[in-house]
């Protein structure tokens, strides 16, 4: 029987065993209690409380403005709903880049105040010391390489990363550094499929892709994109499983009409 069917709780050890058994890992973002309950009951392996909350929940253009307190609010709402999935919370921009001591105290706040199981951080060599320090406190860490949205102003655009040999070699080196530092997994965002496959092969820890091709150890998508709640964002890597934007719009328009026509509530809908 597949591992994901056997386990009652997904841990970092389960993810490592899934990689060894070549079982793909399914990861998705969630930011609130109600959505987290649905995705957990659907059988998702990992829930990422991503700093993409800054975009899809708060309406910011980038992930940069979201604060540690806001991430803790989202993280704790998700944790209250989850029975099976591993919950990973993003360390937001500005809470770990300064030094490893600051990184550790941010990670401790996330773990203590949300009840999550792990944290995620963007970067390679430059975060090695912080990863080691956070791990030394017993907190599992996930890395994030390729397109790292917290550095968007350095990149200038959201185009595919690591297309040239120099950047591709650096990404592979960073992946090895993160694995050696003790990360339990790495997200690879928007890189060529060939490079995604190479990195997944190079590492013993799972490499989870978002726009990194199919030959990685698992996939992650932002739930608002997958469900079609966001409808203006259409990168090539995104598969929309629904058009909730239109469905919600239609439902709310019908409700407005019903209220205006005094068609709602009807006799059965009142006391
Ligand atoms: O914040 C986020 O949602 C992420 C995913 C895109 C991997 O980091």
Coordinates of C-alpha atoms and ligand atoms in Angstrom, one line a residue:
X1 CA 0.0 0.0 0.0
X2 CA 1.2 3.5 -0.7
X3 CA 2.8 5.3 2.2
X4 CA 0.4 8.3 2.0
X5 CA -2.5 5.9 2.6
X6 CA -0.9 4.3 5.6
X7 CA 0.1 7.3 7.7
X8 CA -2.3 9.1 10.1
X9 CA 0.1 12.1 10.3
X10 CA 2.5 13.4 7.7
X11 CA 5.9 14.1 9.2
X12 CA 9.2 15.2 7.6
X13 CA 10.3 11.5 7.9
X14 CA 7.2 10.4 6.0
X15 CA 8.2 12.8 3.2
X16 CA 11.7 11.4 3.1
X17 CA 10.3 7.9 2.9
X18 CA 7.9 9.0 0.1
X19 CA 10.9 10.2 -1.9
X20 CA 12.7 6.9 -1.4
X21 CA 9.7 5.0 -2.5
X22 CA 9.2 7.4 -5.5
X23 CA 5.8 8.4 -4.3
X24 CA 4.9 12.0 -5.4
X25 CA 4.2 14.5 -2.6
X26 CA 1.2 16.8 -3.0
X27 CA 1.5 20.2 -1.4
X28 CA -0.8 23.2 -1.5
X29 CA -1.1 26.6 0.2
X30 CA -3.8 27.5 2.7
X31 CA -4.2 30.6 4.9
X32 CA -7.4 30.1 6.9
X33 CA -9.3 27.5 9.0
X34 CA -12.1 26.7 6.5
X35 CA -9.9 26.1 3.5
X36 CA -7.3 24.2 5.5
X37 CA -10.0 21.8 6.8
X38 CA -11.1 21.0 3.2
X39 CA -7.5 20.5 1.8
X40 CA -6.5 18.4 4.9
X41 CA -9.6 16.2 4.5
X42 CA -8.9 15.8 0.8
X43 CA -5.7 14.1 1.8
X44 CA -3.0 16.7 1.0
X45 CA 0.5 15.8 2.3
X46 CA 1.8 19.3 3.1
X47 CA 0.0 22.6 3.7
X48 CA 2.1 25.6 3.1
X49 CA 1.0 28.8 4.9
X50 CA 2.9 30.8 2.2
X51 CA 3.8 34.4 2.3
X52 CA 1.7 34.5 -0.9
X53 CA -1.0 35.4 1.7
X54 CA 0.5 38.9 1.2
X55 CA -0.9 38.8 -2.4
X56 CA -4.0 36.6 -2.3
X57 CA -5.3 37.5 1.2
X58 CA -4.1 41.0 1.7
X59 CA -3.9 42.3 -1.9
X60 CA -0.3 43.5 -1.8
X61 CA 1.6 43.4 -5.1
X62 CA 4.5 41.5 -3.6
X63 CA 5.2 39.2 -0.7
X64 CA 7.4 41.8 0.9
X65 CA 4.9 43.7 3.2
X66 CA 3.5 40.7 5.1
X67 CA 4.6 40.7 8.8
X68 CA 5.5 38.0 11.2
X69 CA 2.3 38.7 13.3
X70 CA 0.2 38.3 10.1
X71 CA 1.9 35.0 9.2
X72 CA 1.3 33.8 12.8
X73 CA -2.4 34.7 12.5
X74 CA -2.7 32.7 9.2
X75 CA -0.5 29.9 10.5
X76 CA -2.5 29.4 13.8
X77 CA -5.8 29.5 11.9
X78 CA -4.6 26.7 9.6
X79 CA -3.1 24.5 12.3
X80 CA -6.5 24.6 14.2
X81 CA -8.1 22.8 11.2
X82 CA -5.5 20.2 10.4
X83 CA -5.4 16.6 11.5
X84 CA -3.1 14.9 9.0
X85 CA -1.0 17.2 6.8
X86 CA 2.4 18.6 7.7
X87 CA 2.0 22.4 8.2
X88 CA 4.9 24.6 7.0
X89 CA 4.8 28.3 7.6
X90 CA 6.9 30.8 5.6
X91 CA 9.3 33.1 7.5
X92 CA 8.3 36.5 6.0
X93 CA 10.7 39.0 4.4
X94 CA 12.8 40.9 7.0
X95 CA 12.5 38.4 9.8
X96 CA 15.5 36.2 9.0
X97 CA 17.8 37.9 6.6
X98 CA 19.5 40.1 9.2
X99 CA 21.4 37.4 11.2
X100 CA 20.9 33.9 12.4
X101 CA 19.9 35.0 15.9
X102 CA 17.0 37.0 14.5
X103 CA 16.1 34.1 12.2
X104 CA 15.9 31.7 15.2
X105 CA 13.7 34.0 17.2
X106 CA 11.3 34.5 14.3
X107 CA 11.2 30.7 13.8
X108 CA 10.6 30.1 17.5
X109 CA 7.7 32.6 17.4
X110 CA 6.1 30.8 14.4
X111 CA 6.5 27.4 16.1
X112 CA 5.3 28.5 19.6
X113 CA 2.4 30.8 18.4
X114 CA 1.0 28.8 15.5
X115 CA 1.7 25.1 16.4
X116 CA 3.0 24.5 12.9
X117 CA 5.5 21.7 12.2
X118 CA 8.2 23.5 10.2
X119 CA 9.3 26.8 8.6
X120 CA 10.3 27.7 5.1
X121 CA 12.9 30.3 4.1
X122 CA 14.1 31.6 0.7
X123 CA 17.8 31.5 -0.3
X124 CA 20.8 29.3 -0.5
X125 CA 24.4 29.8 0.8
X126 CA 23.4 33.2 2.4
X127 CA 20.9 31.5 4.8
X128 CA 23.0 28.4 5.7
X129 CA 24.0 29.7 9.1
X130 CA 20.4 30.6 9.9
X131 CA 19.2 27.2 8.8
X132 CA 21.7 25.5 11.0
X133 CA 20.8 27.6 14.0
X134 CA 17.1 27.1 13.6
X135 CA 17.7 23.3 13.2
X136 CA 19.8 23.3 16.4
X137 CA 16.6 24.4 18.2
X138 CA 14.8 21.4 16.8
X139 CA 12.8 23.2 14.2
X140 CA 12.6 21.6 10.8
X141 CA 13.4 23.9 7.9
X142 CA 12.4 23.8 4.2
X143 CA 14.4 25.7 1.6
X144 CA 13.2 27.7 -1.4
X145 CA 15.3 28.2 -4.6
X146 CA 14.8 29.5 -8.1
X147 CA 12.3 32.3 -8.3
X148 CA 12.3 33.6 -4.8
X149 CA 9.6 36.2 -4.6
X150 CA 11.0 38.0 -1.5
X151 CA 13.9 39.1 -3.8
X152 CA 11.7 40.3 -6.7
X153 CA 13.3 43.8 -6.6
X154 CA 16.7 42.2 -7.1
X155 CA 15.5 40.1 -10.1
X156 CA 13.3 42.8 -11.5
X157 CA 10.8 40.4 -13.1
X158 CA 9.0 37.1 -12.4
X159 CA 10.5 35.3 -15.5
X160 CA 11.9 31.8 -15.4
X161 CA 15.1 31.6 -13.3
X162 CA 18.4 29.7 -13.9
X163 CA 18.2 29.3 -17.6
X164 CA 21.9 30.0 -18.1
X165 CA 24.7 27.7 -17.0
X166 CA 26.0 30.1 -14.3
X167 CA 22.8 30.5 -12.4
X168 CA 21.9 26.8 -12.9
X169 CA 25.2 25.7 -11.4
X170 CA 24.7 28.1 -8.5
X171 CA 21.2 26.7 -7.9
X172 CA 22.6 23.2 -7.8
X173 CA 25.3 24.2 -5.4
X174 CA 22.8 26.1 -3.2
X175 CA 20.5 23.0 -3.1
X176 CA 23.5 20.9 -1.9
X177 CA 24.3 23.5 0.8
X178 CA 20.7 23.5 2.1
X179 CA 20.6 19.7 2.2
X180 CA 24.0 19.5 4.0
X181 CA 22.7 22.2 6.4
X182 CA 19.8 19.9 7.3
X183 CA 16.8 21.1 5.4
X184 CA 14.1 18.4 5.1
X185 CA 13.0 19.5 1.6
X186 CA 13.3 22.3 -0.9
X187 CA 10.8 24.2 -3.0
X188 CA 12.0 24.9 -6.6
X189 CA 10.1 27.7 -8.2
X190 CA 9.9 28.5 -11.9
X191 CA 13.0 26.9 -13.3
X192 CA 13.6 24.8 -16.5
X193 CA 12.1 21.2 -16.1
X194 CA 15.5 19.7 -17.0
X195 CA 17.2 21.6 -14.1
X196 CA 14.3 20.6 -11.7
X197 CA 14.9 16.9 -12.6
X198 CA 18.7 17.3 -12.1
X199 CA 18.2 18.8 -8.6
X200 CA 15.7 16.2 -7.6
X201 CA 18.1 13.5 -8.6
X202 CA 21.1 15.2 -6.9
X203 CA 19.3 15.4 -3.5
X204 CA 18.3 12.8 -1.0
X205 CA 15.6 15.2 0.4
X206 CA 12.4 15.9 -1.5
X207 CA 12.4 18.7 -4.1
X208 CA 8.9 20.1 -4.5
X209 CA 8.3 22.0 -7.7
X210 CA 6.1 24.9 -8.7
X211 CA 6.9 25.4 -12.4
X212 CA 9.9 23.1 -12.2
X213 CA 8.6 20.2 -14.4
X214 CA 7.3 16.8 -13.6
X215 CA 10.5 15.0 -12.7
X216 CA 10.7 16.4 -9.2
X217 CA 9.5 14.7 -6.0
X218 CA 6.2 16.6 -5.7
X219 CA 4.2 19.7 -6.7
X220 CA 2.9 22.8 -4.9
X221 CA 0.4 25.4 -6.1
X222 CA -1.3 28.4 -4.5
X223 CA -4.8 27.3 -3.8
X224 CA -6.4 30.6 -5.1
X225 CA -4.7 30.0 -8.4
X226 CA -5.7 26.3 -8.6
X227 CA -9.3 27.0 -7.8
X228 CA -9.5 30.0 -10.2
X229 CA -10.2 32.5 -7.5
X230 CA -7.4 34.6 -8.9
X231 CA -8.2 35.0 -12.6
X232 CA -5.7 37.5 -13.9
X233 CA -2.6 35.4 -13.0
X234 CA -1.9 32.8 -15.7
X235 CA 1.6 31.5 -15.7
X236 CA 2.3 28.4 -17.9
X237 CA 2.9 26.1 -15.0
X238 CA -0.6 26.7 -13.5
X239 CA -3.4 24.2 -14.0
X240 CA -6.7 25.7 -13.0
X241 CA -9.1 23.0 -11.6
X242 CA -12.0 25.3 -11.3
X243 CA -13.3 28.8 -12.1
X244 CA -14.4 29.9 -8.7
X245 CA -14.1 33.6 -9.6
X246 CA -17.0 33.2 -12.0
X247 CA -19.0 30.9 -9.7
X248 CA -18.7 33.2 -6.7
X249 CA -19.5 36.2 -8.9
X250 CA -22.6 34.5 -10.3
X251 CA -23.8 33.4 -6.9
X252 CA -23.4 36.8 -5.3
X253 CA -25.1 38.5 -8.3
X254 CA -28.1 36.1 -7.9
X255 CA -28.2 36.8 -4.2
X256 CA -28.3 40.6 -4.9
X257 CA -31.1 40.1 -7.4
X258 CA -33.1 37.9 -4.9
X259 CA -32.7 40.5 -2.1
X260 CA -33.8 43.4 -4.4
X261 CA -36.8 41.4 -5.6
X262 CA -37.8 40.4 -2.1
X263 CA -37.4 36.8 -3.3
X264 CA -35.0 36.1 -0.4
X265 CA -35.9 35.0 2.3
X266 CA -39.0 33.1 1.2
X267 CA -41.6 31.7 3.7
X268 CA -39.6 28.6 4.6
X269 CA -36.5 30.7 5.3
X270 CA -38.0 32.7 8.1
X271 CA -39.3 32.1 11.7
Ligands
LIG1 O1 4.3 31.7 -0.6 C1 4.1 30.7 -1.3 O2 2.9 30.5 -1.6 C2 5.1 29.9 -1.8 C3 4.8 28.9 -2.9 C4 4.7 29.6 -4.2 C5 5.8 27.8 -3.0 O3 6.2 30.0 -1.4

